[in-house]
PDB file of C-alpha atoms in Angstrom:
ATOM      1  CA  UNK A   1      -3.513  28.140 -14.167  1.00 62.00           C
ATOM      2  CA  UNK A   2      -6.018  27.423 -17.258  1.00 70.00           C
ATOM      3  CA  UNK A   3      -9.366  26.384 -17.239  1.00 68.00           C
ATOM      4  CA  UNK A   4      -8.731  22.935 -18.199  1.00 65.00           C
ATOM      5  CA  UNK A   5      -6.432  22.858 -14.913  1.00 82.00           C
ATOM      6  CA  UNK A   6      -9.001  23.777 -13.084  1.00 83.00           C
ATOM      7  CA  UNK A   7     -11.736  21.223 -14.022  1.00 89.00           C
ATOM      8  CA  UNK A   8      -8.711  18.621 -13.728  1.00 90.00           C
ATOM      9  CA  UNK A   9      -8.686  19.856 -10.184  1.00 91.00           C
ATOM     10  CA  UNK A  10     -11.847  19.324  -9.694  1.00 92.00           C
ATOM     11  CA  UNK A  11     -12.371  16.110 -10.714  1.00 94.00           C
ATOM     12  CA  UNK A  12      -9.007  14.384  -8.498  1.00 95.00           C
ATOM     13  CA  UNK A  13     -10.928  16.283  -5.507  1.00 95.00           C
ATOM     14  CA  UNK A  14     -14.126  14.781  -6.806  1.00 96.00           C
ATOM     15  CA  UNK A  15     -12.637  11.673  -7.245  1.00 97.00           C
ATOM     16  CA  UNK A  16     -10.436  11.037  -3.907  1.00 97.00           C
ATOM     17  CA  UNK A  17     -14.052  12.371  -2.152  1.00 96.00           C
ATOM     18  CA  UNK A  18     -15.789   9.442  -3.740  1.00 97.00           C
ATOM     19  CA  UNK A  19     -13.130   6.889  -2.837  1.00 98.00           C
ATOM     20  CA  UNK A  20     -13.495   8.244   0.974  1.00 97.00           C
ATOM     21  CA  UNK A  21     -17.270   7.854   0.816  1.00 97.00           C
ATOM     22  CA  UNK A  22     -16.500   4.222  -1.039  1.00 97.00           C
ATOM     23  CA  UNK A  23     -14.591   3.235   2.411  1.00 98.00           C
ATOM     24  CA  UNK A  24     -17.050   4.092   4.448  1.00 97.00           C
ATOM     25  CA  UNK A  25     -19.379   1.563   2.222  1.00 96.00           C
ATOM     26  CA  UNK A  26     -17.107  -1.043   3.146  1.00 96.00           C
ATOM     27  CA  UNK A  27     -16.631  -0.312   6.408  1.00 97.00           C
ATOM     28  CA  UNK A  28     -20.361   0.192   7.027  1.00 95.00           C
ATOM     29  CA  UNK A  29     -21.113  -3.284   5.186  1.00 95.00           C
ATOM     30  CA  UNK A  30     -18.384  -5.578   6.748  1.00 96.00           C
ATOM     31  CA  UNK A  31     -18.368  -4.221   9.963  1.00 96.00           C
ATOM     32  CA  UNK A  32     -20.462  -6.162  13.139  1.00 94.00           C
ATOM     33  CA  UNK A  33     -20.784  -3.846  15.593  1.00 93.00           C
ATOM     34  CA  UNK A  34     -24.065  -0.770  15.452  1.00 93.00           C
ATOM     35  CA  UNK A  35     -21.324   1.723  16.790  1.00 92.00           C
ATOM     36  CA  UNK A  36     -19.637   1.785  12.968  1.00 94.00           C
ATOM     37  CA  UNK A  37     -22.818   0.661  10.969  1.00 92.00           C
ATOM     38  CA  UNK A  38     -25.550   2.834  12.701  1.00 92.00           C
ATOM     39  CA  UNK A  39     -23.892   5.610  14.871  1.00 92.00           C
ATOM     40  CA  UNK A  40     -20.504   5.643  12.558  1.00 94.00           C
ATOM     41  CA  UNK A  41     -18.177   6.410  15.607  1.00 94.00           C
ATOM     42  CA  UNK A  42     -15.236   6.539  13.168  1.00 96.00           C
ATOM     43  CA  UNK A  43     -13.522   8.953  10.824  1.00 96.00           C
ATOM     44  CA  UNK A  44     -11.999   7.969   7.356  1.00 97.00           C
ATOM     45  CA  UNK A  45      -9.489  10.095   5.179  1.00 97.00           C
ATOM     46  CA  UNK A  46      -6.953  10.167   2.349  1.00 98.00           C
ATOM     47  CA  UNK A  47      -3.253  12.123   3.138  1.00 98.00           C
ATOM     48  CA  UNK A  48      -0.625  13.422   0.797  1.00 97.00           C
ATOM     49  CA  UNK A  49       3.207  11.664   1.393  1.00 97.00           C
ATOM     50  CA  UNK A  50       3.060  14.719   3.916  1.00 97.00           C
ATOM     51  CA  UNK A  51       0.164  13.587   5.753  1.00 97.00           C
ATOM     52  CA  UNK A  52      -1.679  16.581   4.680  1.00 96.00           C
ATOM     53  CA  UNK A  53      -5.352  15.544   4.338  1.00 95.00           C
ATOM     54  CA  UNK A  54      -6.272  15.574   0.877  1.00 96.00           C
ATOM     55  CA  UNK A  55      -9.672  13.634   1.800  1.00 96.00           C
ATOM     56  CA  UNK A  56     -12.526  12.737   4.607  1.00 95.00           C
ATOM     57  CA  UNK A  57     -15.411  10.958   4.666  1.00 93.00           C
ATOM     58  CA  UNK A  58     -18.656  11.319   6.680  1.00 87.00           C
ATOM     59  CA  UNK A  59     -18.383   9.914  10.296  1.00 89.00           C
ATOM     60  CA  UNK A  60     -16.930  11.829  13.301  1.00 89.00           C
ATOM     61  CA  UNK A  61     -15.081  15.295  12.325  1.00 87.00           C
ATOM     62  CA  UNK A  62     -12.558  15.102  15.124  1.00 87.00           C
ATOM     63  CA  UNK A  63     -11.163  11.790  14.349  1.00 91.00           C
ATOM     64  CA  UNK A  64     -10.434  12.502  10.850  1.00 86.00           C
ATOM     65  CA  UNK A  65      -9.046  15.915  12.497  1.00 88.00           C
ATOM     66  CA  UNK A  66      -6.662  13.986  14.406  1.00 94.00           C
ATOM     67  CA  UNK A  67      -6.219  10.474  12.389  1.00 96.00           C
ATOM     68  CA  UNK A  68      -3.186  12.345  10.384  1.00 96.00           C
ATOM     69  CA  UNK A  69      -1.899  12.549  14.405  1.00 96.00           C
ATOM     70  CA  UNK A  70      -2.192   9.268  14.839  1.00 97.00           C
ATOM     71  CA  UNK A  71      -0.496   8.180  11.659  1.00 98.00           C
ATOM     72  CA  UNK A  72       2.148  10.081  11.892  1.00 98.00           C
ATOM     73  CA  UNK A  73       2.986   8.833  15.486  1.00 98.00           C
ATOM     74  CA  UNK A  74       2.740   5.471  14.471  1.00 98.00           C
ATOM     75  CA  UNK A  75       5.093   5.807  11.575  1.00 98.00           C
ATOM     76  CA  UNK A  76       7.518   7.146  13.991  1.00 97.00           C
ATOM     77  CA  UNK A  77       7.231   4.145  16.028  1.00 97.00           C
ATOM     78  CA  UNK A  78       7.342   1.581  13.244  1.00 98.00           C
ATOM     79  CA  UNK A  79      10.212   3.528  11.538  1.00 97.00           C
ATOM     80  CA  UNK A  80       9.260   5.037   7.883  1.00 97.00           C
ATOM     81  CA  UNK A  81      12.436   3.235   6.674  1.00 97.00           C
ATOM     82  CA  UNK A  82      10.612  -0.143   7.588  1.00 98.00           C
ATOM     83  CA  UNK A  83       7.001   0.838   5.913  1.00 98.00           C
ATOM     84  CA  UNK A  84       6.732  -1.776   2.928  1.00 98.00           C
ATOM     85  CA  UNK A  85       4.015  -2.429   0.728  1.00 97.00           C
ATOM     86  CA  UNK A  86       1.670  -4.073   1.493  1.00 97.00           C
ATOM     87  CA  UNK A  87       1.643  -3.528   5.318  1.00 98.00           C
ATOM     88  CA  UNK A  88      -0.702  -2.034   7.555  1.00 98.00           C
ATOM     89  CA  UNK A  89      -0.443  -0.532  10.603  1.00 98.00           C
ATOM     90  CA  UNK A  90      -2.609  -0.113  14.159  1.00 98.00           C
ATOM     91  CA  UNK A  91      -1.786   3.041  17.059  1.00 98.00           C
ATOM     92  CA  UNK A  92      -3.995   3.259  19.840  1.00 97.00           C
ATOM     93  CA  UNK A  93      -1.681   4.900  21.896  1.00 96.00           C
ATOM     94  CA  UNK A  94      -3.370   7.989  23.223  1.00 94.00           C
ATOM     95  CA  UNK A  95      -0.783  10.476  23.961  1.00 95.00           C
ATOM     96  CA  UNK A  96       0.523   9.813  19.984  1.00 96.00           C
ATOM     97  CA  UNK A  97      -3.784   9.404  18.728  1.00 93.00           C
ATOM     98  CA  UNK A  98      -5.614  12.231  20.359  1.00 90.00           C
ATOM     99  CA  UNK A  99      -8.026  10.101  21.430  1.00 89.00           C
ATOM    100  CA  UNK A 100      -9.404   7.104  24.411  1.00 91.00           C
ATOM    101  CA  UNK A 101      -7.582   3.774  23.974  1.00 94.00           C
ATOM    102  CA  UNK A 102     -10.985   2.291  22.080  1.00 93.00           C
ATOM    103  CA  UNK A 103     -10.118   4.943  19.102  1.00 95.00           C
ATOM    104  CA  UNK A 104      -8.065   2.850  17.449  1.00 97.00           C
ATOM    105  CA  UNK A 105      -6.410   4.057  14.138  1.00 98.00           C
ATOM    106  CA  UNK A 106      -5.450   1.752  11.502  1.00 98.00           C
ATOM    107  CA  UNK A 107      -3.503   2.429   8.195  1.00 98.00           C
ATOM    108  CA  UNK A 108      -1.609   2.180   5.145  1.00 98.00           C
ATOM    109  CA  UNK A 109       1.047   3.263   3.366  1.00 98.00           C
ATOM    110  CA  UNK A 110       0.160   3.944  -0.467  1.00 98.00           C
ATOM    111  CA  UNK A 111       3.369   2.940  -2.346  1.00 98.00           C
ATOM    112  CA  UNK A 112       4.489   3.532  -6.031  1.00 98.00           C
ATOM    113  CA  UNK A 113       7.430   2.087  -7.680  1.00 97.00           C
ATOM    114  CA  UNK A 114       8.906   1.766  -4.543  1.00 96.00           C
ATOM    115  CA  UNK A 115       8.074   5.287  -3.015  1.00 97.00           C
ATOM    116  CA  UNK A 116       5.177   5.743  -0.393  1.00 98.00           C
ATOM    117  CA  UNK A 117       3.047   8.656  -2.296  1.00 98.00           C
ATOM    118  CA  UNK A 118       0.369   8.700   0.512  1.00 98.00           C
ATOM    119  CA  UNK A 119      -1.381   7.268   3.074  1.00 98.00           C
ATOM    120  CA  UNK A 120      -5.061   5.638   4.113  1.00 98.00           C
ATOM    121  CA  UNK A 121      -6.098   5.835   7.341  1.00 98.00           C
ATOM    122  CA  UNK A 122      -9.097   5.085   9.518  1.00 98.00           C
ATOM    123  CA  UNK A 123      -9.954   5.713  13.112  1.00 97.00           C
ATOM    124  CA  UNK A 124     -12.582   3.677  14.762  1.00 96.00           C
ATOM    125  CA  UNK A 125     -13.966   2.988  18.386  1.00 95.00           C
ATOM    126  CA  UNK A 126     -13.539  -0.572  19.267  1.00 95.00           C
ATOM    127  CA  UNK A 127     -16.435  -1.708  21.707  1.00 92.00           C
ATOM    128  CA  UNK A 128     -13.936  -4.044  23.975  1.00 94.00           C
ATOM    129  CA  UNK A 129     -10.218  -3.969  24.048  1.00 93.00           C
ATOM    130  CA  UNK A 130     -10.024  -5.508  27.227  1.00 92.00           C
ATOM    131  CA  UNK A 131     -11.064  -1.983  29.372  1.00 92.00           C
ATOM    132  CA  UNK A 132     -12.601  -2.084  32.502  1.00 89.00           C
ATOM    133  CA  UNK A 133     -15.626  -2.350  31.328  1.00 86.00           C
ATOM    134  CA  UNK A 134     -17.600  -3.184  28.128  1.00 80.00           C
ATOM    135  CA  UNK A 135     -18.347  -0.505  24.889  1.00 75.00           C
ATOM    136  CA  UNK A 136     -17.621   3.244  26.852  1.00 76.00           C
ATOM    137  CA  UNK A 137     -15.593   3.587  30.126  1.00 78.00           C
ATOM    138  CA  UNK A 138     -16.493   7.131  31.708  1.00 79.00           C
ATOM    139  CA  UNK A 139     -15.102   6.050  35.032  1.00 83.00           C
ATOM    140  CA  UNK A 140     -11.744   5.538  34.711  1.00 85.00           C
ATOM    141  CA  UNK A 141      -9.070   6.589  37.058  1.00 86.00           C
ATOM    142  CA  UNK A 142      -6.163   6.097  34.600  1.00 88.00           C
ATOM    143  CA  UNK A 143      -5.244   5.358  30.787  1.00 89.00           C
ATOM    144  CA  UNK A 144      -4.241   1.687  31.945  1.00 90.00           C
ATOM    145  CA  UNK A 145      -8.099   1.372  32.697  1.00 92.00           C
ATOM    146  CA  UNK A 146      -8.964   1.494  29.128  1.00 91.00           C
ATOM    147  CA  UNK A 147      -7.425  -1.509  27.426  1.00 93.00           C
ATOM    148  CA  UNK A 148      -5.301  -2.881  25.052  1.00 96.00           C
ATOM    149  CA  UNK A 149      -2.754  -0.439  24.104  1.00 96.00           C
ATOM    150  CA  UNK A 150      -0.246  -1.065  20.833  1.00 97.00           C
ATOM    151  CA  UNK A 151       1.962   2.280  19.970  1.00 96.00           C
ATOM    152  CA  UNK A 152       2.331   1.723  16.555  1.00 96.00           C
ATOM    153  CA  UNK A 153       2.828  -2.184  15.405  1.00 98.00           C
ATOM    154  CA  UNK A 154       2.129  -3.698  11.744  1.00 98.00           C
ATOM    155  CA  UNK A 155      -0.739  -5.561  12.094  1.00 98.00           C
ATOM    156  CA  UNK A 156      -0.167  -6.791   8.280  1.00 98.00           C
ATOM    157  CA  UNK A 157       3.357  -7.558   6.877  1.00 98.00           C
ATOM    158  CA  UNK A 158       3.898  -7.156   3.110  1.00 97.00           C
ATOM    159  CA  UNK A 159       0.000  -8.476   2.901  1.00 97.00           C
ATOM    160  CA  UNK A 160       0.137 -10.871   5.437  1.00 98.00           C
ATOM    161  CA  UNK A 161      -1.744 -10.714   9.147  1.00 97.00           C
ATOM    162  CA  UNK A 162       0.963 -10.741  11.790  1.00 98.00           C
ATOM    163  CA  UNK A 163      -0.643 -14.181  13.544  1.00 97.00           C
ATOM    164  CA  UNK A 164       0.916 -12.630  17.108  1.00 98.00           C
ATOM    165  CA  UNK A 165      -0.763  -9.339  17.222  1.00 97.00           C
ATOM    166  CA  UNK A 166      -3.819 -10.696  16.229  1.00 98.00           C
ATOM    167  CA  UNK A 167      -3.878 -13.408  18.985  1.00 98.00           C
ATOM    168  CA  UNK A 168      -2.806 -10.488  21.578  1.00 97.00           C
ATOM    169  CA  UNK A 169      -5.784  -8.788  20.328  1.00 97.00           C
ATOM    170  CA  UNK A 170      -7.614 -11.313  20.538  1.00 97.00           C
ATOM    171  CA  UNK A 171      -6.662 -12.719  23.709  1.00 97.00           C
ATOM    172  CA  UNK A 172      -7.636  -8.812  25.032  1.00 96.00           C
ATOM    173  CA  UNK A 173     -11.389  -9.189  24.372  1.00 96.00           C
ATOM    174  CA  UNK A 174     -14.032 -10.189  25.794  1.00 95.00           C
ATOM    175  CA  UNK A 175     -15.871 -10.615  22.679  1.00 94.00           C
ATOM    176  CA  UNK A 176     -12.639 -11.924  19.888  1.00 96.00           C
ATOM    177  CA  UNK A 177     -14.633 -12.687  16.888  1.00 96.00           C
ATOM    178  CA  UNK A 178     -16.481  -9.454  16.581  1.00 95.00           C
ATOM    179  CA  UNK A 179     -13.881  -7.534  17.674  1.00 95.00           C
ATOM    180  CA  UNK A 180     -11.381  -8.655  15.050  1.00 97.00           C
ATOM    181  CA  UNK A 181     -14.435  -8.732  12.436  1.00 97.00           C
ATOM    182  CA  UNK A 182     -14.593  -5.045  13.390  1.00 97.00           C
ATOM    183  CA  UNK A 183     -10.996  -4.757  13.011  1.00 98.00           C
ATOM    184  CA  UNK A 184     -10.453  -6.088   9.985  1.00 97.00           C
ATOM    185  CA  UNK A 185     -13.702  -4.354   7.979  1.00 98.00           C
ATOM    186  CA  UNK A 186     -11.476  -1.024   9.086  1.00 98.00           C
ATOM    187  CA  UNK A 187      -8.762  -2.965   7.429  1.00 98.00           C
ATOM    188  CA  UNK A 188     -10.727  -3.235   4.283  1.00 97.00           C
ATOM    189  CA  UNK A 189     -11.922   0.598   4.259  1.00 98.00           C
ATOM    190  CA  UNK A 190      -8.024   1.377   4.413  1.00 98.00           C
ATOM    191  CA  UNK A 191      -6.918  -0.520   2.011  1.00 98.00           C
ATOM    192  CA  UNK A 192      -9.892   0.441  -0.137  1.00 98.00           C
ATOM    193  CA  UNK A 193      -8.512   3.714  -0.192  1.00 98.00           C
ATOM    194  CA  UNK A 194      -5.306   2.963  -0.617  1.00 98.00           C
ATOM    195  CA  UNK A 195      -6.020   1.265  -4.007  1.00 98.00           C
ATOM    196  CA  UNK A 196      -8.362   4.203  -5.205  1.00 98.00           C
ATOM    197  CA  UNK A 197      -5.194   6.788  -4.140  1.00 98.00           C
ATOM    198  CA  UNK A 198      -3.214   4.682  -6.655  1.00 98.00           C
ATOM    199  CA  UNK A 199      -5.591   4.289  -9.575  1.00 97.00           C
ATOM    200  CA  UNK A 200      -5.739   7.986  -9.538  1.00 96.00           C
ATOM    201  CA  UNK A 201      -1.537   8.335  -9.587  1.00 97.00           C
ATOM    202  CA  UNK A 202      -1.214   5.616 -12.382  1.00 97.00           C
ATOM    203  CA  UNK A 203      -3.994   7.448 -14.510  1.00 95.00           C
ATOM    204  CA  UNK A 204      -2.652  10.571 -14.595  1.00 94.00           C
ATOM    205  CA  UNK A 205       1.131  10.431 -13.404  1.00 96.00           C
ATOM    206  CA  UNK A 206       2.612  11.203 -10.313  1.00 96.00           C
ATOM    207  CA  UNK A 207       3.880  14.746 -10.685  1.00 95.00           C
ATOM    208  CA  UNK A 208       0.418  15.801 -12.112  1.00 93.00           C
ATOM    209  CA  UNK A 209      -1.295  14.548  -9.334  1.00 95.00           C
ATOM    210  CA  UNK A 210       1.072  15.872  -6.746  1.00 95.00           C
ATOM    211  CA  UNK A 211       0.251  19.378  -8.650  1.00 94.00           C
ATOM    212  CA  UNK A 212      -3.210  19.045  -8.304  1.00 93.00           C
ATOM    213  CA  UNK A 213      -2.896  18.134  -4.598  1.00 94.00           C
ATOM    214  CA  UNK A 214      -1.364  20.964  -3.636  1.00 93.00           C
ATOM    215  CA  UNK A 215      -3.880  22.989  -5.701  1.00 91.00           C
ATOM    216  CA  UNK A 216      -6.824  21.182  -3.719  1.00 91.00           C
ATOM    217  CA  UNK A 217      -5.241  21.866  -0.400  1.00 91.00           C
ATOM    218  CA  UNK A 218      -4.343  25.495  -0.979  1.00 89.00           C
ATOM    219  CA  UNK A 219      -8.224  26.394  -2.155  1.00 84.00           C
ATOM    220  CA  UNK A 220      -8.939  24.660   0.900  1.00 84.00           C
ATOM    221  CA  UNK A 221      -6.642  27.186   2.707  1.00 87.00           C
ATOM    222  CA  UNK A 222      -7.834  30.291   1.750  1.00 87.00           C
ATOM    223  CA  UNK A 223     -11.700  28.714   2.141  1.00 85.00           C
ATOM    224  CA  UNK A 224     -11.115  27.928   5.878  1.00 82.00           C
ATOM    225  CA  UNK A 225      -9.086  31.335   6.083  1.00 85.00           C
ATOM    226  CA  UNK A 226     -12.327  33.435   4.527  1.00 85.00           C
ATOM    227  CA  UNK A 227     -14.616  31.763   7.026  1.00 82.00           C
ATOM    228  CA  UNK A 228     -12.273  32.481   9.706  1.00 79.00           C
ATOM    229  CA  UNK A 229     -12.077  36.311   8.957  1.00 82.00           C
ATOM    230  CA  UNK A 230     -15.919  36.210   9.002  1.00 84.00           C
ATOM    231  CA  UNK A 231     -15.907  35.171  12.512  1.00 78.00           C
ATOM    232  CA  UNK A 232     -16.027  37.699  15.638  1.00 81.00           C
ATOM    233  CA  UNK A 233     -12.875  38.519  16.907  1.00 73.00           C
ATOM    234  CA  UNK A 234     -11.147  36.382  20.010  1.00 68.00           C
ATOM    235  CA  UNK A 235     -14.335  33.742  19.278  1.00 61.00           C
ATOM    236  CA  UNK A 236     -11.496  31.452  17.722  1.00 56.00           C
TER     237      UNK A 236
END
């Protein structure tokens, strides 16, 4: 690899950083609720058509740890065959999310000419889904204590809401407006993403960019692995 590969590299991973910290502006603006905009209960990130992350933002390390989880789960519900562009997708289930019901993940597929290249996902705690009680349950005797539960479901078809699973939503809070104005600002951060993951593919052409993803994620790989072999032995 040449030198001018290497600064290449270094500006995609510079670049798909920078769209993850852009959705977490627009999250953090649109959003009503002080558990996104203050505490930032949420985790943001950027996946290759693999679902290898390629991208995080700040937030909550374990939910952009598990968000790929959670996507890939809910694809397997939907069906990849029936991802089309323009849709977006919600999985709160939390056997298939790693997390409570409230830690909802929402995503997209990123498509180009007609092939999904990537993904854009987001995973955010919902204050009330229609648990128990209000904002945190830590009393719970079950997982049907916790809420609303949909196992992978397109909450937007080919760009347009799905009218249904927002009333159902809806209709599963005590609080509607903010809820769904919480919902849909983690809508925006996805699909933020989603558009920056595509700018970067038309400006410098798929195969190049695929290249230079798996040149990102390998460094990565043998970063994590050096820190690893630093540690004590059995302490991981």
């Amino acid at each position: 690899m040449t030198s001018k590969d290497l600064i290449l590299a270094e500006i995609i991973r510079g670049y798909l950083s920078a769209a993850t910290r852009e959705m977490a502006w627009a999250f953090d603006r649109t959003a009503y609720d002080p558990v996104i905009t203050e505490i930032r209960d949420y985790g943001l990130a950027l996946f290759d058509k693999s679902i290898r992350i390629v991208a995080e933002s700040v937030g909550v390390p374990p939910f952009s740890g598990t968000l790929g989880m959670g996507i890939e789960t809910g694809i397997n519900a939907i069906g990849k065959e029936n991802l089309e562009e323009g849709d977006v997708f919600w999985n709160n289930w939390p056997y298939w999310n790693s997390s409570q019901v409230n830690d909802v993940t929402i995503a997209a597929p990123v498509f180009y000419k007609g092939e999904i290249v990537g993904y854009s996902g987001a995973k955010a705690h919902l204050i009330d889904i229609g648990q128990k009680d209000p904002a945190y349950c830590i009393d719970t005797l079950d997982v049907y204590q916790e809420g609303l539960k949909l196992p992978g479901v397109k909450l937007i078809k080919k760009g347009k809401v799905d009218t249904e699973i927002e009333r159902i939503i809806r209709f599963n809070s005590r609080t509607p407006d903010r809820n769904m104005g919480n919902v849909y600002a983690q809508v925006s951060a996805v699909q933020t993403g989603a558009k920056r993951y595509l700018a970067l593919i038309e400006k410098y052409g798929l195969d190049d960019f695929e290249y230079f993803l798996d040149v990102i994620i390998s460094h990565g790989e043998r970063i994590a692995n050096q820190a690893l072999s630093t540690l004590p032995k059995g302490s991981w």
